[in-house]
Amino acid sequence: MFTLNCKGKLISTDHALVMGIINATPDSFYKGDLNSGIAGISALVKKMIVDGADIIDVGGQSSRPGSKAISEDEERSRLIPVIEMIAESFPGTVISADTYRSNIAKAAVEAGASMINDISGGEADKEMIATVAGLQVPYICMHMKGSPENMDRHAVYGNVTEEVLNYFILKSEACKKAGIIDLIIDPGFGFAKTATHNFQLLRDLHLFKIIGRPLLAGLSRKSTISKTLGVSAADALNGTTVLNTLALNNGAGILRVHDVKEAKEAVLLVEQYKKSCSP
């Protein structure tokens, strides 16, 4: 069990947490129930909160394979108004800002975010880790090789579990030295990884417990599911629930999802299953 200090609000992983995804970008790989405009975003956030979301994760640019980076100004114009709206309309909500830019991280926390989710693990902006340490908010550090635009070309490993695990051992130490207290690790399912790599990481997820940090699993509606089942992202909810269940059983403490209600149900059922297995 871990406790995360989100700008004075403490949240615990004694029960697995569910993070709802809000993509404030026109080119996300899956939009789900999100309608355009701030009103549409507000309606989806409300639904996620009613369904039991513990965290709302807001991103201003797509990180799907092949996507190109947008300017810092464009990211700021998409992300900050949404964070401000959530903070004002849904007070007390734990908001995570999905960004790899330190300046955007600062602006997001000033606007009401209390967690930073960095797909680059501090590699895209060398000021990010020190910035998050100064902001004193939890930091989600993800593994990715290359960038979203070219990461598919970097999906080459001798042993993916060993490489990603070693990456987090080093990153955990670097974050600790910088002064980050609450570090969350995300293996980066789908980021510079084939379906085979993703399944191996999912199978080996329990090994990451040796790092002593909460584990986040972001499997929701990703291509590993859609390609394996031969369905679109829109039809990948059932597959998502199956993989979320496996992730929970293998040690995930946070699920990052498009579908909060179904993820909360998976959490409850896995918890009851584990209780029944206890002596």
mmCIF file of C-alpha atoms in Angstrom:
data_model
loop_
_atom_site.group_PDB
_atom_site.id
_atom_site.type_symbol
_atom_site.label_atom_id
_atom_site.label_comp_id
_atom_site.label_asym_id
_atom_site.label_seq_id
_atom_site.Cartn_x
_atom_site.Cartn_y
_atom_site.Cartn_z
ATOM 1 C CA MET A 1 0.000 0.000 0.000
ATOM 2 C CA PHE A 2 1.188 3.508 -0.863
ATOM 3 C CA THR A 3 -0.103 6.973 0.027
ATOM 4 C CA LEU A 4 0.220 9.801 -2.504
ATOM 5 C CA ASN A 5 0.228 13.435 -1.399
ATOM 6 C CA CYS A 6 -1.627 15.370 -4.091
ATOM 7 C CA LYS A 7 -1.125 18.963 -2.931
ATOM 8 C CA GLY A 8 -2.412 18.143 0.544
ATOM 9 C CA LYS A 9 -5.037 15.591 -0.477
ATOM 10 C CA LEU A 10 -3.899 12.102 0.432
ATOM 11 C CA ILE A 11 -4.979 9.186 -1.718
ATOM 12 C CA SER A 12 -4.100 5.603 -0.899
ATOM 13 C CA THR A 13 -3.510 2.575 -3.098
ATOM 14 C CA ASP A 14 -4.791 0.152 -0.474
ATOM 15 C CA HIS A 15 -7.536 -0.205 -3.082
ATOM 16 C CA ALA A 16 -6.379 0.063 -6.691
ATOM 17 C CA LEU A 17 -7.053 3.532 -8.108
ATOM 18 C CA VAL A 18 -8.775 4.297 -11.398
ATOM 19 C CA MET A 19 -7.557 7.203 -13.523
ATOM 20 C CA GLY A 20 -9.985 8.488 -16.147
ATOM 21 C CA ILE A 21 -8.498 9.712 -19.444
ATOM 22 C CA ILE A 22 -9.495 13.090 -20.876
ATOM 23 C CA ASN A 23 -7.898 13.717 -24.272
ATOM 24 C CA ALA A 24 -8.202 17.458 -24.935
ATOM 25 C CA THR A 25 -6.885 16.968 -28.441
ATOM 26 C CA PRO A 26 -8.574 16.542 -31.842
ATOM 27 C CA ASP A 27 -6.369 13.623 -32.948
ATOM 28 C CA SER A 28 -6.554 11.047 -30.162
ATOM 29 C CA PHE A 29 -6.735 7.390 -31.248
ATOM 30 C CA TYR A 30 -9.948 6.963 -29.229
ATOM 31 C CA LYS A 31 -12.432 9.680 -28.293
ATOM 32 C CA GLY A 32 -15.104 7.555 -26.647
ATOM 33 C CA ASP A 33 -17.951 9.607 -25.164
ATOM 34 C CA LEU A 34 -16.032 12.872 -25.488
ATOM 35 C CA ASN A 35 -17.875 15.592 -27.396
ATOM 36 C CA SER A 36 -16.084 18.663 -28.674
ATOM 37 C CA GLY A 37 -15.628 21.792 -26.628
ATOM 38 C CA ILE A 38 -15.283 22.515 -22.950
ATOM 39 C CA ALA A 39 -18.932 21.591 -22.309
ATOM 40 C CA GLY A 40 -18.378 18.125 -23.759
ATOM 41 C CA ILE A 41 -15.278 17.650 -21.650
ATOM 42 C CA SER A 42 -17.142 18.811 -18.548
ATOM 43 C CA ALA A 43 -19.904 16.272 -19.173
ATOM 44 C CA LEU A 44 -17.401 13.431 -19.551
ATOM 45 C CA VAL A 45 -15.510 14.446 -16.409
ATOM 46 C CA LYS A 46 -18.794 14.484 -14.479
ATOM 47 C CA LYS A 47 -19.636 10.993 -15.754
ATOM 48 C CA MET A 48 -16.207 9.688 -14.769
ATOM 49 C CA ILE A 49 -16.503 11.150 -11.278
ATOM 50 C CA VAL A 50 -19.975 9.665 -10.835
ATOM 51 C CA ASP A 51 -18.591 6.310 -12.030
ATOM 52 C CA GLY A 52 -15.929 6.485 -9.322
ATOM 53 C CA ALA A 53 -12.770 7.925 -10.903
ATOM 54 C CA ASP A 54 -10.065 8.568 -8.324
ATOM 55 C CA ILE A 55 -7.954 10.700 -10.669
ATOM 56 C CA ILE A 56 -8.691 12.593 -13.891
ATOM 57 C CA ASP A 57 -5.759 12.614 -16.330
ATOM 58 C CA VAL A 58 -5.836 15.443 -18.882
ATOM 59 C CA GLY A 59 -3.612 15.546 -21.957
ATOM 60 C CA GLY A 60 -3.238 18.262 -24.566
ATOM 61 C CA GLN A 61 -1.500 16.353 -27.334
ATOM 62 C CA SER A 62 -1.820 12.895 -28.787
ATOM 63 C CA SER A 63 0.865 10.301 -28.084
ATOM 64 C CA ARG A 64 -0.469 7.664 -30.460
ATOM 65 C CA PRO A 65 2.153 5.971 -32.669
ATOM 66 C CA GLY A 66 3.186 8.272 -35.489
ATOM 67 C CA SER A 67 1.808 11.442 -33.925
ATOM 68 C CA LYS A 68 3.891 14.595 -34.262
ATOM 69 C CA ALA A 69 4.626 16.961 -31.402
ATOM 70 C CA ILE A 70 2.682 20.211 -31.255
ATOM 71 C CA SER A 71 4.093 23.521 -30.087
ATOM 72 C CA GLU A 72 4.276 24.391 -26.408
ATOM 73 C CA ASP A 73 1.829 27.249 -26.948
ATOM 74 C CA GLU A 74 -0.688 24.947 -28.620
ATOM 75 C CA GLU A 75 -0.402 22.376 -25.852
ATOM 76 C CA ARG A 76 -0.865 25.084 -23.238
ATOM 77 C CA SER A 77 -3.962 26.469 -24.975
ATOM 78 C CA ARG A 78 -5.580 23.013 -25.027
ATOM 79 C CA LEU A 79 -4.579 21.790 -21.579
ATOM 80 C CA ILE A 80 -4.723 24.672 -19.127
ATOM 81 C CA PRO A 81 -8.356 25.794 -19.717
ATOM 82 C CA VAL A 82 -9.523 22.195 -19.180
ATOM 83 C CA ILE A 83 -7.610 21.870 -15.916
ATOM 84 C CA GLU A 84 -8.972 25.209 -14.733
ATOM 85 C CA MET A 85 -12.509 24.124 -15.604
ATOM 86 C CA ILE A 86 -12.213 20.817 -13.747
ATOM 87 C CA ALA A 87 -10.673 22.485 -10.697
ATOM 88 C CA GLU A 88 -13.476 25.041 -10.592
ATOM 89 C CA SER A 89 -16.439 22.846 -11.528
ATOM 90 C CA PHE A 90 -15.388 19.702 -9.618
ATOM 91 C CA PRO A 91 -13.493 20.934 -6.552
ATOM 92 C CA GLY A 92 -11.485 18.319 -4.722
ATOM 93 C CA THR A 93 -10.841 16.278 -7.855
ATOM 94 C CA VAL A 94 -7.308 14.949 -8.177
ATOM 95 C CA ILE A 95 -6.159 16.164 -11.597
ATOM 96 C CA SER A 96 -3.162 14.729 -13.407
ATOM 97 C CA ALA A 97 -1.537 16.699 -16.234
ATOM 98 C CA ASP A 98 -0.248 14.502 -19.052
ATOM 99 C CA THR A 99 2.760 16.426 -20.384
ATOM 100 C CA TYR A 100 6.492 15.965 -20.937
ATOM 101 C CA ARG A 101 7.280 19.696 -20.828
ATOM 102 C CA SER A 102 8.422 21.257 -17.565
ATOM 103 C CA ASN A 103 6.939 24.685 -18.323
ATOM 104 C CA ILE A 104 3.555 23.104 -19.013
ATOM 105 C CA ALA A 105 3.856 21.075 -15.809
ATOM 106 C CA LYS A 106 4.345 24.291 -13.821
ATOM 107 C CA ALA A 107 1.390 25.980 -15.498
ATOM 108 C CA ALA A 108 -0.791 22.900 -14.990
ATOM 109 C CA VAL A 109 -0.120 22.746 -11.248
ATOM 110 C CA GLU A 110 -0.774 26.484 -10.957
ATOM 111 C CA ALA A 111 -4.092 25.886 -12.765
ATOM 112 C CA GLY A 112 -5.170 23.129 -10.354
ATOM 113 C CA ALA A 113 -3.392 19.896 -11.283
ATOM 114 C CA SER A 114 -1.814 17.925 -8.444
ATOM 115 C CA MET A 115 0.036 15.198 -10.359
ATOM 116 C CA ILE A 116 2.268 15.077 -13.450
ATOM 117 C CA ASN A 117 2.144 12.211 -15.955
ATOM 118 C CA ASP A 118 5.231 12.229 -18.180
ATOM 119 C CA ILE A 119 5.363 9.714 -21.032
ATOM 120 C CA SER A 120 9.050 10.463 -21.562
ATOM 121 C CA GLY A 121 10.214 9.840 -17.994
ATOM 122 C CA GLY A 122 12.090 13.134 -18.037
ATOM 123 C CA GLU A 123 13.960 12.338 -21.259
ATOM 124 C CA ALA A 124 12.148 14.876 -23.465
ATOM 125 C CA ASP A 125 12.785 17.789 -21.093
ATOM 126 C CA LYS A 126 15.809 17.502 -18.811
ATOM 127 C CA GLU A 127 14.265 20.069 -16.432
ATOM 128 C CA MET A 128 11.151 17.968 -15.793
ATOM 129 C CA ILE A 129 12.337 15.850 -12.856
ATOM 130 C CA ALA A 130 13.764 18.843 -10.966
ATOM 131 C CA THR A 131 10.626 20.834 -11.767
ATOM 132 C CA VAL A 132 8.302 18.165 -10.400
ATOM 133 C CA ALA A 133 10.446 17.870 -7.294
ATOM 134 C CA GLY A 134 10.029 21.598 -6.752
ATOM 135 C CA LEU A 135 6.289 21.415 -7.347
ATOM 136 C CA GLN A 136 6.055 18.659 -4.698
ATOM 137 C CA VAL A 137 3.439 16.626 -6.554
ATOM 138 C CA PRO A 138 3.379 12.923 -7.484
ATOM 139 C CA TYR A 139 5.218 12.047 -10.688
ATOM 140 C CA ILE A 140 4.198 9.295 -13.092
ATOM 141 C CA CYS A 141 7.368 8.190 -14.866
ATOM 142 C CA MET A 142 6.761 6.124 -17.993
ATOM 143 C CA HIS A 143 9.129 4.041 -20.114
ATOM 144 C CA MET A 144 9.367 4.871 -23.795
ATOM 145 C CA LYS A 145 12.152 4.683 -26.346
ATOM 146 C CA GLY A 146 12.252 7.419 -28.958
ATOM 147 C CA SER A 147 9.194 9.643 -29.356
ATOM 148 C CA PRO A 148 5.574 8.958 -30.324
ATOM 149 C CA GLU A 149 6.475 9.925 -33.889
ATOM 150 C CA ASN A 150 9.217 7.288 -34.238
ATOM 151 C CA MET A 151 8.822 4.892 -31.282
ATOM 152 C CA ASP A 152 7.666 1.967 -33.418
ATOM 153 C CA ARG A 153 11.173 1.848 -34.913
ATOM 154 C CA HIS A 154 12.640 1.477 -31.419
ATOM 155 C CA ALA A 155 10.630 -1.616 -30.391
ATOM 156 C CA VAL A 156 13.733 -3.800 -30.203
ATOM 157 C CA TYR A 157 14.820 -5.541 -26.985
ATOM 158 C CA GLY A 158 16.936 -8.441 -25.878
ATOM 159 C CA ASN A 159 14.651 -8.933 -22.898
ATOM 160 C CA VAL A 160 11.981 -6.253 -22.579
ATOM 161 C CA THR A 161 11.242 -6.922 -18.907
ATOM 162 C CA GLU A 162 14.899 -6.755 -17.934
ATOM 163 C CA GLU A 163 15.489 -3.545 -19.894
ATOM 164 C CA VAL A 164 12.411 -1.744 -18.572
ATOM 165 C CA LEU A 165 13.085 -2.896 -15.019
ATOM 166 C CA ASN A 166 16.664 -1.633 -15.160
ATOM 167 C CA TYR A 167 15.397 1.656 -16.569
ATOM 168 C CA PHE A 168 13.129 2.146 -13.559
ATOM 169 C CA ILE A 169 15.784 1.186 -11.045
ATOM 170 C CA LEU A 170 17.919 4.042 -12.392
ATOM 171 C CA LYS A 171 14.993 6.466 -12.775
ATOM 172 C CA SER A 172 13.760 5.770 -9.271
ATOM 173 C CA GLU A 173 17.155 6.675 -7.859
ATOM 174 C CA ALA A 174 17.388 9.817 -10.001
ATOM 175 C CA CYS A 175 13.937 10.970 -8.907
ATOM 176 C CA LYS A 176 14.756 10.281 -5.268
ATOM 177 C CA LYS A 177 17.978 12.299 -5.491
ATOM 178 C CA ALA A 178 16.095 15.178 -7.125
ATOM 179 C CA GLY A 179 13.612 15.263 -4.249
ATOM 180 C CA ILE A 180 10.545 13.590 -5.738
ATOM 181 C CA ILE A 181 8.738 11.851 -2.894
ATOM 182 C CA ASP A 182 5.787 10.205 -4.628
ATOM 183 C CA LEU A 183 6.940 8.354 -7.733
ATOM 184 C CA ILE A 184 4.629 6.131 -9.794
ATOM 185 C CA ILE A 185 6.080 3.869 -12.481
ATOM 186 C CA ASP A 186 4.384 3.026 -15.764
ATOM 187 C CA PRO A 187 5.953 0.326 -18.011
ATOM 188 C CA GLY A 188 4.552 2.129 -21.054
ATOM 189 C CA PHE A 189 2.418 -0.536 -22.663
ATOM 190 C CA GLY A 190 2.329 0.180 -26.392
ATOM 191 C CA PHE A 191 5.121 2.755 -26.330
ATOM 192 C CA ALA A 192 7.994 1.360 -28.411
ATOM 193 C CA LYS A 193 6.698 -2.133 -27.707
ATOM 194 C CA THR A 194 5.097 -4.812 -29.857
ATOM 195 C CA ALA A 195 2.131 -6.874 -28.722
ATOM 196 C CA THR A 196 4.555 -9.629 -27.733
ATOM 197 C CA HIS A 197 6.517 -7.179 -25.584
ATOM 198 C CA ASN A 198 3.320 -5.918 -23.981
ATOM 199 C CA PHE A 199 2.133 -9.394 -23.052
ATOM 200 C CA GLN A 200 5.538 -10.233 -21.572
ATOM 201 C CA LEU A 201 5.523 -7.044 -19.477
ATOM 202 C CA LEU A 202 1.992 -7.783 -18.322
ATOM 203 C CA ARG A 203 2.982 -11.319 -17.309
ATOM 204 C CA ASP A 204 6.069 -10.002 -15.490
ATOM 205 C CA LEU A 205 4.434 -6.977 -13.903
ATOM 206 C CA HIS A 206 4.799 -8.423 -10.409
ATOM 207 C CA LEU A 207 8.584 -8.231 -10.764
ATOM 208 C CA PHE A 208 8.402 -4.433 -10.734
ATOM 209 C CA LYS A 209 7.317 -4.527 -7.096
ATOM 210 C CA ILE A 210 11.003 -4.746 -6.150
ATOM 211 C CA ILE A 211 11.314 -1.046 -6.955
ATOM 212 C CA GLY A 212 8.912 -0.265 -4.119
ATOM 213 C CA ARG A 213 6.749 2.197 -6.021
ATOM 214 C CA PRO A 214 3.097 2.121 -7.144
ATOM 215 C CA LEU A 215 2.571 0.563 -10.580
ATOM 216 C CA LEU A 216 0.345 2.143 -13.216
ATOM 217 C CA ALA A 217 -1.028 0.093 -16.108
ATOM 218 C CA GLY A 218 -2.241 1.920 -19.199
ATOM 219 C CA LEU A 219 -3.753 -0.747 -21.427
ATOM 220 C CA SER A 220 -7.079 0.836 -22.280
ATOM 221 C CA ARG A 221 -8.236 0.093 -25.840
ATOM 222 C CA LYS A 222 -4.669 -0.077 -27.161
ATOM 223 C CA SER A 223 -3.610 -1.761 -30.376
ATOM 224 C CA THR A 224 -2.363 -4.869 -28.572
ATOM 225 C CA ILE A 225 -6.022 -5.569 -27.828
ATOM 226 C CA SER A 226 -7.528 -4.471 -31.125
ATOM 227 C CA LYS A 227 -4.941 -6.237 -33.282
ATOM 228 C CA THR A 228 -5.053 -9.449 -31.253
ATOM 229 C CA LEU A 229 -8.842 -9.604 -31.358
ATOM 230 C CA GLY A 230 -9.297 -8.116 -34.817
ATOM 231 C CA VAL A 231 -11.499 -5.285 -33.582
ATOM 232 C CA SER A 232 -11.382 -1.505 -33.576
ATOM 233 C CA ALA A 233 -10.485 0.598 -30.531
ATOM 234 C CA ALA A 234 -14.201 1.335 -30.212
ATOM 235 C CA ASP A 235 -14.891 -2.394 -29.764
ATOM 236 C CA ALA A 236 -11.974 -3.098 -27.417
ATOM 237 C CA LEU A 237 -13.685 -2.576 -24.057
ATOM 238 C CA ASN A 238 -14.063 -6.270 -23.259
ATOM 239 C CA GLY A 239 -10.419 -6.916 -24.123
ATOM 240 C CA THR A 240 -9.400 -3.926 -22.021
ATOM 241 C CA THR A 241 -11.229 -5.341 -19.008
ATOM 242 C CA VAL A 242 -9.510 -8.699 -19.424
ATOM 243 C CA LEU A 243 -6.045 -7.130 -19.509
ATOM 244 C CA ASN A 244 -6.887 -4.731 -16.669
ATOM 245 C CA THR A 245 -7.892 -7.737 -14.578
ATOM 246 C CA LEU A 246 -4.576 -9.443 -15.304
ATOM 247 C CA ALA A 247 -2.706 -6.227 -14.457
ATOM 248 C CA LEU A 248 -4.519 -5.915 -11.132
ATOM 249 C CA ASN A 249 -3.814 -9.527 -10.272
ATOM 250 C CA ASN A 250 -0.135 -8.961 -11.103
ATOM 251 C CA GLY A 251 0.285 -5.904 -8.900
ATOM 252 C CA ALA A 252 -1.014 -2.801 -10.664
ATOM 253 C CA GLY A 253 -2.117 -0.135 -8.196
ATOM 254 C CA ILE A 254 -3.502 2.329 -10.743
ATOM 255 C CA LEU A 255 -5.448 1.693 -13.949
ATOM 256 C CA ARG A 256 -5.442 4.462 -16.570
ATOM 257 C CA VAL A 257 -8.644 3.977 -18.573
ATOM 258 C CA HIS A 258 -11.238 5.451 -20.886
ATOM 259 C CA ASP A 259 -14.042 3.484 -19.204
ATOM 260 C CA VAL A 260 -14.126 4.185 -15.477
ATOM 261 C CA LYS A 261 -17.212 2.177 -14.484
ATOM 262 C CA GLU A 262 -15.914 -1.065 -15.959
ATOM 263 C CA ALA A 263 -12.460 -0.548 -14.434
ATOM 264 C CA LYS A 264 -13.948 0.048 -10.978
ATOM 265 C CA GLU A 265 -15.894 -3.186 -11.335
ATOM 266 C CA ALA A 266 -12.703 -5.032 -12.241
ATOM 267 C CA VAL A 267 -10.992 -3.594 -9.155
ATOM 268 C CA LEU A 268 -13.827 -4.731 -6.880
ATOM 269 C CA LEU A 269 -13.975 -8.227 -8.332
ATOM 270 C CA VAL A 270 -10.216 -8.767 -8.191
ATOM 271 C CA GLU A 271 -10.145 -7.540 -4.591
ATOM 272 C CA GLN A 272 -12.866 -10.000 -3.626
ATOM 273 C CA TYR A 273 -11.043 -12.778 -5.450
ATOM 274 C CA LYS A 274 -7.806 -12.021 -3.582
ATOM 275 C CA LYS A 275 -9.636 -11.951 -0.262
ATOM 276 C CA SER A 276 -11.074 -15.399 -0.961
ATOM 277 C CA CYS A 277 -7.545 -16.685 -1.580
ATOM 278 C CA SER A 278 -6.227 -15.398 1.746
ATOM 279 C CA PRO A 279 -5.816 -17.911 4.601
#
